[in-house]
PDB file of C-alpha atoms in Angstrom:
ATOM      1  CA  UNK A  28     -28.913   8.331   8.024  1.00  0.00           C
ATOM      2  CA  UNK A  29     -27.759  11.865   7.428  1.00  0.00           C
ATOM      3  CA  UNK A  30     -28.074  13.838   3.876  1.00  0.00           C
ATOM      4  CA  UNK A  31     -25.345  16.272   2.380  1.00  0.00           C
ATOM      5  CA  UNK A  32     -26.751  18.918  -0.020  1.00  0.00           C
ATOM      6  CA  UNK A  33     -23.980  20.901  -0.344  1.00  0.00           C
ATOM      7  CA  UNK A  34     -20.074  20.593  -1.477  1.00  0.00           C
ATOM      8  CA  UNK A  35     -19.100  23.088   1.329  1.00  0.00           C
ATOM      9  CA  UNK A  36     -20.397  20.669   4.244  1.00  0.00           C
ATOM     10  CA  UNK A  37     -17.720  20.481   6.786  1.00  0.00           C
ATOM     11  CA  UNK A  38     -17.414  16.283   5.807  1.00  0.00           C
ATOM     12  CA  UNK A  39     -17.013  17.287   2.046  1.00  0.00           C
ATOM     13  CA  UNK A  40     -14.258  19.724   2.846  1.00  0.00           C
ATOM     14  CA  UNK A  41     -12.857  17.152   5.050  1.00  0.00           C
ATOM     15  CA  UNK A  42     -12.404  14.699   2.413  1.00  0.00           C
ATOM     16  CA  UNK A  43     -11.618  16.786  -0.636  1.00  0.00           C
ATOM     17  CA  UNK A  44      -8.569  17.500   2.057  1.00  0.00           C
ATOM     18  CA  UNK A  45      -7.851  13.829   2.455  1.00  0.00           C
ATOM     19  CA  UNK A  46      -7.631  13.238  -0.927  1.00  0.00           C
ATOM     20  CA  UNK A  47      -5.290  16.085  -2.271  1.00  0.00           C
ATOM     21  CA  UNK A  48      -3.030  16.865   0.877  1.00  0.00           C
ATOM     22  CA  UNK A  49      -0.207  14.538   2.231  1.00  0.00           C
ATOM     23  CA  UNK A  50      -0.081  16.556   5.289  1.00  0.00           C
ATOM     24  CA  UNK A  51      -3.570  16.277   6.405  1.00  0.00           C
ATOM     25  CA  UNK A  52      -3.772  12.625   6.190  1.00  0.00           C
ATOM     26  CA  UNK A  53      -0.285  12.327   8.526  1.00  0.00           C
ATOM     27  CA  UNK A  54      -1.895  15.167  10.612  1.00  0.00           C
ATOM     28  CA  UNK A  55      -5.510  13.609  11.202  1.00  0.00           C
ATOM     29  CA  UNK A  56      -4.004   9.677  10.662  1.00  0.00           C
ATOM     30  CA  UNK A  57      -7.121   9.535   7.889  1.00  0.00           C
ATOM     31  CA  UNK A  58      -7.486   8.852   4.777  1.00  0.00           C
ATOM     32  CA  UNK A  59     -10.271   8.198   1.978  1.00  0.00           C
ATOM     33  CA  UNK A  60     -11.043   4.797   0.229  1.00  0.00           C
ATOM     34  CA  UNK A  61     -12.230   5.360  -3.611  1.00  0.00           C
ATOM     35  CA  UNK A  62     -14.903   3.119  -4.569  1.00  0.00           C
ATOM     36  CA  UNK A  63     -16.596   0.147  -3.424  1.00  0.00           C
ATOM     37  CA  UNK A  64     -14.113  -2.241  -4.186  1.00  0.00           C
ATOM     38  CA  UNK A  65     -11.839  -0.745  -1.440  1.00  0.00           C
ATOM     39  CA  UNK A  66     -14.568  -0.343   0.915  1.00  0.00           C
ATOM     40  CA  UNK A  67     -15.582  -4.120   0.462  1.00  0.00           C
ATOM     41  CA  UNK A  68     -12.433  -5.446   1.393  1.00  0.00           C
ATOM     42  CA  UNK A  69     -11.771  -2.824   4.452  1.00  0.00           C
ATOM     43  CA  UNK A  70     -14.825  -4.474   5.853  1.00  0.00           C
ATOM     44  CA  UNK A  71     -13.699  -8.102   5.114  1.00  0.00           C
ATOM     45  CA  UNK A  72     -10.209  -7.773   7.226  1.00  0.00           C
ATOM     46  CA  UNK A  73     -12.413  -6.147   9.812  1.00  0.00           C
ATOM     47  CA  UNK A  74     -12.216  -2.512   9.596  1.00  0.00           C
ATOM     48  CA  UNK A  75     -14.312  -0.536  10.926  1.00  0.00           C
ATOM     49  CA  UNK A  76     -14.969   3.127   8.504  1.00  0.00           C
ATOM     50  CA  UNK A  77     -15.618   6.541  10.155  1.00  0.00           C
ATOM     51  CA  UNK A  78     -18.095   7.515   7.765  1.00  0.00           C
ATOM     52  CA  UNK A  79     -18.793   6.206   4.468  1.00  0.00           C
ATOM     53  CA  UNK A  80     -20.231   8.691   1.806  1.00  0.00           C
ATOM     54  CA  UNK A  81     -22.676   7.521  -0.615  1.00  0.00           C
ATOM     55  CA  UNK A  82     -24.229   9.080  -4.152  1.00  0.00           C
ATOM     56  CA  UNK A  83     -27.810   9.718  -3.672  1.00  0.00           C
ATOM     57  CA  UNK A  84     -28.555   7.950  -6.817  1.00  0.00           C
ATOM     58  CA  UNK A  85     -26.849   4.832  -5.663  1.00  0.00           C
ATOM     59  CA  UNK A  86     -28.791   4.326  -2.526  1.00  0.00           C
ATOM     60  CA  UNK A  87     -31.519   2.042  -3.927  1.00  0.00           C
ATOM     61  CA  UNK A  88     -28.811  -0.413  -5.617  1.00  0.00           C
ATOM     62  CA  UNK A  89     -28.371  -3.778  -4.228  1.00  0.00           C
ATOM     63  CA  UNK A  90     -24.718  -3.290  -3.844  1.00  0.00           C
ATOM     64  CA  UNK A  91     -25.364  -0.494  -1.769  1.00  0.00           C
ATOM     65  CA  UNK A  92     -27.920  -1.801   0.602  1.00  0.00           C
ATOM     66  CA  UNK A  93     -25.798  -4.745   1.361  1.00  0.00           C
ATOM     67  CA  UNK A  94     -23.000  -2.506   2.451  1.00  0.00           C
ATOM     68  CA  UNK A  95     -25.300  -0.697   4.611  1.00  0.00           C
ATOM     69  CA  UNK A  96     -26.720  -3.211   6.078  1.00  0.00           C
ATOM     70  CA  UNK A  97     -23.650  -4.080   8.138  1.00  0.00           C
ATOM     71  CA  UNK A  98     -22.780  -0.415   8.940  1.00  0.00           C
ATOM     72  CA  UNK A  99     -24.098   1.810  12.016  1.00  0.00           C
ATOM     73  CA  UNK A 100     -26.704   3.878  10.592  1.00  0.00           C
ATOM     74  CA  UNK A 101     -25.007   7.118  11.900  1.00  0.00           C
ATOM     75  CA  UNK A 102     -21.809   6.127  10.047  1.00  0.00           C
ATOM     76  CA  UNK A 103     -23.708   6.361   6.608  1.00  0.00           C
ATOM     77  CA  UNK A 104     -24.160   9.813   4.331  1.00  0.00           C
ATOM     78  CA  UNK A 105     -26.257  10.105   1.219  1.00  0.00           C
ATOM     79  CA  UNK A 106     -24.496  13.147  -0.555  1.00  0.00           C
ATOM     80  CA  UNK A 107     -26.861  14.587  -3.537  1.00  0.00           C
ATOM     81  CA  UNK A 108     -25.596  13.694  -7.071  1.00  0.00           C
ATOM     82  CA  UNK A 109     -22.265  15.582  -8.442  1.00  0.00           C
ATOM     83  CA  UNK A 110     -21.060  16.719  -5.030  1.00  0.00           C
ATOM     84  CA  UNK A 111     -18.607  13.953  -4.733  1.00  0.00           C
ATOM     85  CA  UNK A 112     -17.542  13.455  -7.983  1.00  0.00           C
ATOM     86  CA  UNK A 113     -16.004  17.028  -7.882  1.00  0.00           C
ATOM     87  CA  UNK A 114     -13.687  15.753  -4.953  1.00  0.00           C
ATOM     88  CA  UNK A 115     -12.943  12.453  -5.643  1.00  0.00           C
ATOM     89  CA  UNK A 116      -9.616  11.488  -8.035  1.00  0.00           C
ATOM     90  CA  UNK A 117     -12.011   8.706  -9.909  1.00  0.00           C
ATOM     91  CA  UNK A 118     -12.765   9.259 -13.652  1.00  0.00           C
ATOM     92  CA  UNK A 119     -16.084   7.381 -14.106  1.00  0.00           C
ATOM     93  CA  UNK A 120     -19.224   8.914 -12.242  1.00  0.00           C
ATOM     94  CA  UNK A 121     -19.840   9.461  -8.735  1.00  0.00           C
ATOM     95  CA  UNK A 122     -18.536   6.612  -6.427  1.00  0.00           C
ATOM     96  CA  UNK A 123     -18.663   5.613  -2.817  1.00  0.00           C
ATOM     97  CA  UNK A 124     -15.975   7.278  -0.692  1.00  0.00           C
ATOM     98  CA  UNK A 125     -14.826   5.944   3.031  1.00  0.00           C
ATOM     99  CA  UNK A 126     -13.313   8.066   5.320  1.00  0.00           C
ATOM    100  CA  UNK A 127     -11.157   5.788   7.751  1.00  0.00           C
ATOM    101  CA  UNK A 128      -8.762   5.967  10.177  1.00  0.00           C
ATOM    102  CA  UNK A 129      -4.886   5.085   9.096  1.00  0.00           C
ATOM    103  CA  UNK A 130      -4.174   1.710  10.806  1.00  0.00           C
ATOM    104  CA  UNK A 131      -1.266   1.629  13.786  1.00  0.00           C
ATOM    105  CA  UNK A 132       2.261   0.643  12.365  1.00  0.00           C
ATOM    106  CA  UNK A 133       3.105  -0.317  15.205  1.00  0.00           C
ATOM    107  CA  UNK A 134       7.192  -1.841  16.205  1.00  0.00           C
ATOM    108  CA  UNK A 135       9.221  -2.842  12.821  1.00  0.00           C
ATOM    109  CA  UNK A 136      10.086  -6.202  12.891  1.00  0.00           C
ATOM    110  CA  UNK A 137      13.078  -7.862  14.210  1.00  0.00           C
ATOM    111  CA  UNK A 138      12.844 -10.585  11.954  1.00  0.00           C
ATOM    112  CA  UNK A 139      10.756 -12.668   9.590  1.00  0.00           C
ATOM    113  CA  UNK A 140       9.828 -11.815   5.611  1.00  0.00           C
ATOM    114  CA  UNK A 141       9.513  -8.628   4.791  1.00  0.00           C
ATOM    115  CA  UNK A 142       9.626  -6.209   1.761  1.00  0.00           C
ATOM    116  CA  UNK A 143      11.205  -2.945   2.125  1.00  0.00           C
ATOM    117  CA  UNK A 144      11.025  -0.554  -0.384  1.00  0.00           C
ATOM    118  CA  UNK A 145      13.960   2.503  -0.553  1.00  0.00           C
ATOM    119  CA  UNK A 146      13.381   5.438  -2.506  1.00  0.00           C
ATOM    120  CA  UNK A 147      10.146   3.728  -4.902  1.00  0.00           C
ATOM    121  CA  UNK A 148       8.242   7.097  -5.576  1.00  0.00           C
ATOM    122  CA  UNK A 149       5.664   6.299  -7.971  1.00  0.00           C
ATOM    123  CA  UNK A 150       2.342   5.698  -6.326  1.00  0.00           C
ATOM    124  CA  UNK A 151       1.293   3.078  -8.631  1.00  0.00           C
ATOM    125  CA  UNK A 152       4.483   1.034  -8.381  1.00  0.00           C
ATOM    126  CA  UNK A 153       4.333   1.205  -4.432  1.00  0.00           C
ATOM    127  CA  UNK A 154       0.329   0.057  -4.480  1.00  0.00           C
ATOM    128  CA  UNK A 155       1.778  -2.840  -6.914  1.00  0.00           C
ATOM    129  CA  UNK A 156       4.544  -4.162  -4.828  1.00  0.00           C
ATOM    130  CA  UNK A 157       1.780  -4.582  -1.804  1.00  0.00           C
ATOM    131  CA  UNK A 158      -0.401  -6.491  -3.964  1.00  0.00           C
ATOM    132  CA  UNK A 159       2.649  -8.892  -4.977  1.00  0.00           C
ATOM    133  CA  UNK A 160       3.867  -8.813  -1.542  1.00  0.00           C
ATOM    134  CA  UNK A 161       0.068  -9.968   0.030  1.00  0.00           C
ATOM    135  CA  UNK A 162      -0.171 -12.353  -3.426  1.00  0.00           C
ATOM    136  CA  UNK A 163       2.822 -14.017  -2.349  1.00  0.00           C
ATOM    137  CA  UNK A 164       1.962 -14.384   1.188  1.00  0.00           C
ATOM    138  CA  UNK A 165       4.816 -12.009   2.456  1.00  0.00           C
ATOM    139  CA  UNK A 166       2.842  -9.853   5.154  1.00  0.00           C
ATOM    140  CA  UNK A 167       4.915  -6.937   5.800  1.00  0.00           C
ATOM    141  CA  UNK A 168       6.387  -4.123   4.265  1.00  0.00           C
ATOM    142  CA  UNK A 169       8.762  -1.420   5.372  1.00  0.00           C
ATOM    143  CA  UNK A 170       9.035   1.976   3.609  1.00  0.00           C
ATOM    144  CA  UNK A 171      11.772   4.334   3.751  1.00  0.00           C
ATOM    145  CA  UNK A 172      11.365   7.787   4.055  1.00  0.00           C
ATOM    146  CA  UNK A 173      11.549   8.827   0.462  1.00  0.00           C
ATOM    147  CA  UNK A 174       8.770   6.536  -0.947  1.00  0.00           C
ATOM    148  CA  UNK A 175       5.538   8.148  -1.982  1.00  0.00           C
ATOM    149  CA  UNK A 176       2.658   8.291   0.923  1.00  0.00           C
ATOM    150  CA  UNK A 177       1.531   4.655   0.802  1.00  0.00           C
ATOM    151  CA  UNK A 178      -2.225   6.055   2.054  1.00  0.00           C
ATOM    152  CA  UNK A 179      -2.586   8.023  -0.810  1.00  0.00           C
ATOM    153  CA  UNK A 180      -5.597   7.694  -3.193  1.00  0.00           C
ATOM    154  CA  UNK A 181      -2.921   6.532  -6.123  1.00  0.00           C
ATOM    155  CA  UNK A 182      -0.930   3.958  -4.011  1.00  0.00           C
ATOM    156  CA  UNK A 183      -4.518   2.881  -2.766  1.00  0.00           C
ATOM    157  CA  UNK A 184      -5.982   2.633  -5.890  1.00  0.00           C
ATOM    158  CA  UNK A 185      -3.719   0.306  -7.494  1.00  0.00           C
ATOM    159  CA  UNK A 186      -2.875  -1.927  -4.461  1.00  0.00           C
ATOM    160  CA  UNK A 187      -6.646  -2.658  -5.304  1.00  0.00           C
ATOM    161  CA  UNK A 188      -7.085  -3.421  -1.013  1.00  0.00           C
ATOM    162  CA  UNK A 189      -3.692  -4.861  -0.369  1.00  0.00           C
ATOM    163  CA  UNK A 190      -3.078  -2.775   2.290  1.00  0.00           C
ATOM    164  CA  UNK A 191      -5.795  -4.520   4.799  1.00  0.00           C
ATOM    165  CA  UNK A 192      -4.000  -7.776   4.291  1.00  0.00           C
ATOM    166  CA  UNK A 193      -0.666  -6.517   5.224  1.00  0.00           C
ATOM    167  CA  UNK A 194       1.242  -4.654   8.238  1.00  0.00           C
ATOM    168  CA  UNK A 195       3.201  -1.815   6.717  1.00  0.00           C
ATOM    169  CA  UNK A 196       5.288   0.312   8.455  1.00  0.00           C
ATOM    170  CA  UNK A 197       6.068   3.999   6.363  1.00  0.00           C
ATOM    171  CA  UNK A 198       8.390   6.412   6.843  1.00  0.00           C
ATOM    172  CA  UNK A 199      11.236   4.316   8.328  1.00  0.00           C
ATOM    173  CA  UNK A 200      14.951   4.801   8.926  1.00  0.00           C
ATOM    174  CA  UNK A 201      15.752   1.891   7.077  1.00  0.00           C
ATOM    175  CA  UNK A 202      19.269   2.381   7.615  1.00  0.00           C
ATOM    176  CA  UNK A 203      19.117   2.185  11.596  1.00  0.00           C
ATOM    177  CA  UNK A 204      16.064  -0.497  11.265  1.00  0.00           C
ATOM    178  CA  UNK A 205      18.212  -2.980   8.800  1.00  0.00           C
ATOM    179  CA  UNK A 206      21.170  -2.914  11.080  1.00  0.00           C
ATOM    180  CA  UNK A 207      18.877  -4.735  14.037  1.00  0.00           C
ATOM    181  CA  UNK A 208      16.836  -6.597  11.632  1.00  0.00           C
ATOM    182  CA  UNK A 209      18.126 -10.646  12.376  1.00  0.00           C
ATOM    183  CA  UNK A 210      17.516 -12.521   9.084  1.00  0.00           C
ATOM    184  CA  UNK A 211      19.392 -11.864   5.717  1.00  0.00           C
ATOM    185  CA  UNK A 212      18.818  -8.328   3.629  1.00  0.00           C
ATOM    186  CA  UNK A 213      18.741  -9.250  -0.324  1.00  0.00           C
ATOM    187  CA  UNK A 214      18.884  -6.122  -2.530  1.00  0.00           C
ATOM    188  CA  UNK A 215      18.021  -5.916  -5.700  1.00  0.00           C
ATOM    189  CA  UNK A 216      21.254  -4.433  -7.030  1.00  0.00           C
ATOM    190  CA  UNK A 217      24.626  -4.734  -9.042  1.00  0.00           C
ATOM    191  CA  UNK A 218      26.895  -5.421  -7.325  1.00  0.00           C
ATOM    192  CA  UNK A 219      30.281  -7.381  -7.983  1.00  0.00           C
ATOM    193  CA  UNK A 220      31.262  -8.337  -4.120  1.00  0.00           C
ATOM    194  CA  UNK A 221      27.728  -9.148  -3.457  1.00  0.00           C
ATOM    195  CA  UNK A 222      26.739 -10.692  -6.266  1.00  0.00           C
ATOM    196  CA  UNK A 223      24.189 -13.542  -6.695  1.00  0.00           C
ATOM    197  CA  UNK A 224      21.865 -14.705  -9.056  1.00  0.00           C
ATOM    198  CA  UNK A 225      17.879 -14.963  -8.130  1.00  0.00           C
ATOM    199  CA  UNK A 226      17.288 -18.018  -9.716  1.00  0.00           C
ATOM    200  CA  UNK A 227      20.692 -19.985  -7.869  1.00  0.00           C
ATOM    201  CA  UNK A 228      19.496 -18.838  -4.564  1.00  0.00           C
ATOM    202  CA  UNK A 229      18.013 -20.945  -1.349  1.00  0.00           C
ATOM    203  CA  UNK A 230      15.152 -18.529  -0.508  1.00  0.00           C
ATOM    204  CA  UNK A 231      13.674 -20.539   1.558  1.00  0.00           C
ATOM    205  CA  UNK A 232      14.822 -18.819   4.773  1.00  0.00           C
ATOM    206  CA  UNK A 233      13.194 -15.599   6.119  1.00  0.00           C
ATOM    207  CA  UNK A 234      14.885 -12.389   3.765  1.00  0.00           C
ATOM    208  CA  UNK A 235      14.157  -8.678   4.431  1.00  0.00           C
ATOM    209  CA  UNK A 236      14.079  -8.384   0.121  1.00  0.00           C
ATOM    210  CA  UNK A 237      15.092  -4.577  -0.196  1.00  0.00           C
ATOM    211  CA  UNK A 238      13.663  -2.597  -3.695  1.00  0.00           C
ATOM    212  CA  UNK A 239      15.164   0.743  -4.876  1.00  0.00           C
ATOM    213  CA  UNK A 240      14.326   3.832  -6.506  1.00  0.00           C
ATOM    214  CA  UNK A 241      12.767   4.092 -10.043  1.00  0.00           C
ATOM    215  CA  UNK A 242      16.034   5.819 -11.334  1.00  0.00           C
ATOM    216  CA  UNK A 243      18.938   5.478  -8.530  1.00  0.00           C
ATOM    217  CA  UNK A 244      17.868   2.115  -7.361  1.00  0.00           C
ATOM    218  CA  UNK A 245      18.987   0.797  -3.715  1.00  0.00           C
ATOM    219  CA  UNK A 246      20.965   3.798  -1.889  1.00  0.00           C
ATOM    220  CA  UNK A 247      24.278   2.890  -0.779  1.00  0.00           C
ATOM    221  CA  UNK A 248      23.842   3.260   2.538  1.00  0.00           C
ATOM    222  CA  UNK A 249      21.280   0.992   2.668  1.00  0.00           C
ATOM    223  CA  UNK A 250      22.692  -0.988   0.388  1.00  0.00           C
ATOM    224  CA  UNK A 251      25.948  -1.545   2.882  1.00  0.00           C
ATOM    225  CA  UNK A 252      22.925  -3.219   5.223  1.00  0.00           C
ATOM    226  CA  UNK A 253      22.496  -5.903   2.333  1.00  0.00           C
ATOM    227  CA  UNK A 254      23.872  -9.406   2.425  1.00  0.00           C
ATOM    228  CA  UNK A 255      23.477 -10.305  -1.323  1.00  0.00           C
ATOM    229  CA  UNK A 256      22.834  -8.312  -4.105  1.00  0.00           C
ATOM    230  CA  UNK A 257      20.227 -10.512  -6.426  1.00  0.00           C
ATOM    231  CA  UNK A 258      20.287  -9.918  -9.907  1.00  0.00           C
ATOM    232  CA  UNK A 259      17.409 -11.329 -12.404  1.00  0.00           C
ATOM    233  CA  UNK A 260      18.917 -12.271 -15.301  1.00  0.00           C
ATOM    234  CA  UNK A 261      17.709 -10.932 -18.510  1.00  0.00           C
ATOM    235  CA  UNK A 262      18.136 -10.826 -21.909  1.00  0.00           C
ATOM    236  CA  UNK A 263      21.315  -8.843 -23.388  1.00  0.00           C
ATOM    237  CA  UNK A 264      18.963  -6.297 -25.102  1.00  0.00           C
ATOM    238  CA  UNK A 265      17.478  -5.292 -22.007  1.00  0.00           C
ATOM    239  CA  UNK A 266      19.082  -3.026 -19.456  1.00  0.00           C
ATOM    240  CA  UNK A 267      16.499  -3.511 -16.290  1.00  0.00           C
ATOM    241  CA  UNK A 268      13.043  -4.264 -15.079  1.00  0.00           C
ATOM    242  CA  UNK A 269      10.302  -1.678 -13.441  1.00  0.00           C
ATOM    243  CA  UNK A 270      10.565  -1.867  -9.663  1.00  0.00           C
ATOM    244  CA  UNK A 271       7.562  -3.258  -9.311  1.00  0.00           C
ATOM    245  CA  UNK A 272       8.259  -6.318 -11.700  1.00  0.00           C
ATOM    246  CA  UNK A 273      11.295  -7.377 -10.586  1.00  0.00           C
ATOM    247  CA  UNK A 274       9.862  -7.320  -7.382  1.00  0.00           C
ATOM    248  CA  UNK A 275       7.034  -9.670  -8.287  1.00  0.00           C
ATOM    249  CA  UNK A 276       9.421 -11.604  -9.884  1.00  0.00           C
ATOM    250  CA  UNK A 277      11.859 -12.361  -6.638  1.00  0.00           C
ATOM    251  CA  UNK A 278       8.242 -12.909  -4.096  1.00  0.00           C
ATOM    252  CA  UNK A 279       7.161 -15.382  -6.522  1.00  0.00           C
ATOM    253  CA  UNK A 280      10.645 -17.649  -7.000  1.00  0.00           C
ATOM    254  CA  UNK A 281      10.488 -17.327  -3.141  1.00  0.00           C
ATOM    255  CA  UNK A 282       6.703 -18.534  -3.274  1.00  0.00           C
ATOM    256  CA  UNK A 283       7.751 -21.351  -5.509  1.00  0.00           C
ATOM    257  CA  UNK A 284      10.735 -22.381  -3.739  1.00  0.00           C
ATOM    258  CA  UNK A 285       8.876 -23.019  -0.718  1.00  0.00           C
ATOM    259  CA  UNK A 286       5.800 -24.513  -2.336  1.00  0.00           C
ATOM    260  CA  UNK A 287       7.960 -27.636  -2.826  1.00  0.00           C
ATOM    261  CA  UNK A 288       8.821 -27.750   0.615  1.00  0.00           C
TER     262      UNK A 288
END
């Protein structure tokens, strides 16, 4: 096991990197896992970190040693007390960080559930539609190009490890992608040709469901790709729903739907 006595260590720098710059993550495919929460359930689906950073103070814990204990030796860095709170985006004291490589996307479906999410730029609302879309057992989701960086510390943080139970697929043309895609496209929109109610719909069959922007909601050119526009109804004092609600809402009427099936 190595030590790190000093905040300008080339892995430090490396990381402090990771954590604040978009473009270095998409440039080295790496990104850094806050806490040992995230870290935890990395190693549960089977990943594998690059280097996992650890508080000297923290070394003795019991939490600690277990996580070691299933990690190469040479993979593991004690880092002397302060050095990686500076870096890291957490508020409480010093914390594990992981350094791992940025899983494969690999080919965007053809078919088969999926959430797709056009536009949604708040990190926290992304990281909370994966954890809905893992909770209700839908395992992919496709981003467009305009959605905040789905490996970023925020987004990771609040999908609370969602992202190892799920294949995601960023920075898609979702236009070209959703006019090969096989099954039905539901948007949540309004939209009086399209129209249809969540609650009077069969989801039981497989549905690309397709989530907008905070403000501008569903663009219309993806929105053209849609075969119904779903619509939660609501009561009359209320104008709309958070993104991230409404798309817990329409996972978990699919979730129930299917249940009694």
């Amino acid at each position: 096991m190595k030590h790190i006595s000093s905040a300008n260590n080339e892995h430090i720098r490396h990381l402090h990197r990771l954590l604040s710059q978009g473009k270095f993550r998409r440039q080295y495919a790496q990104t850094v896992l806050e806490g040992v929460h995230l870290l935890q359930v990395f190693l549960q689906s089977g990943g594998r970190p690059v280097g996992v950073y650890i508080p000297e103070a923290k070394m003795p814990s019991e939490e600690v040693r277990k996580l070691t204990a299933v990690l190469p030796e040479d993979r593991i860095f004690s880092v002397s007390d302060g050095i990686l709170k500076k870096i890291s985006s957490l508020t409480c004291a010093d914390d594990i960080l992981a350094l791992i490589d940025i899983p494969l996307s690999g080919t965007l479906p053809d078919k088969g559930d999926c959430v797709v999410l056009d536009g949604v730029q708040d990190p926290g609302n992304v990281g909370t539609v994966l954890r809905s879309a893992a909770a209700a057992g839908v395992g992919k989701v496709v981003l467009g190009k305009g959605c905040a960086d789905v490996w970023s510390p925020k987004v990771l943080r609040a999908g609370m490890g969602a992202h190892f139970l799920l294949d995601i697929y960023p920075q898609a043309d979702l236009e070209i992608w959703l006019a090969r895609y096989e099954d039905r496209v539901f948007a949540t929109a309004l939209r009086e040709e399209k129209q249809a109610v969540l609650y009077g719909e069969d989801l039981c069959k497989p549905t690309a469901w397709v989530f907008g922007n905070e403000g501008a909601g569903v663009g219309k050119a993806v929105l053209d790709r849609a075969d119904k526009c779903v619509r939660i109804p609501m009561h009359d004092a209320t104008e709309s729903l958070n993104v991230a609600m409404a798309a817990t809402i329409c996972l978990f009427e699919q979730m129930r739907q299917r249940s009694a099936y």
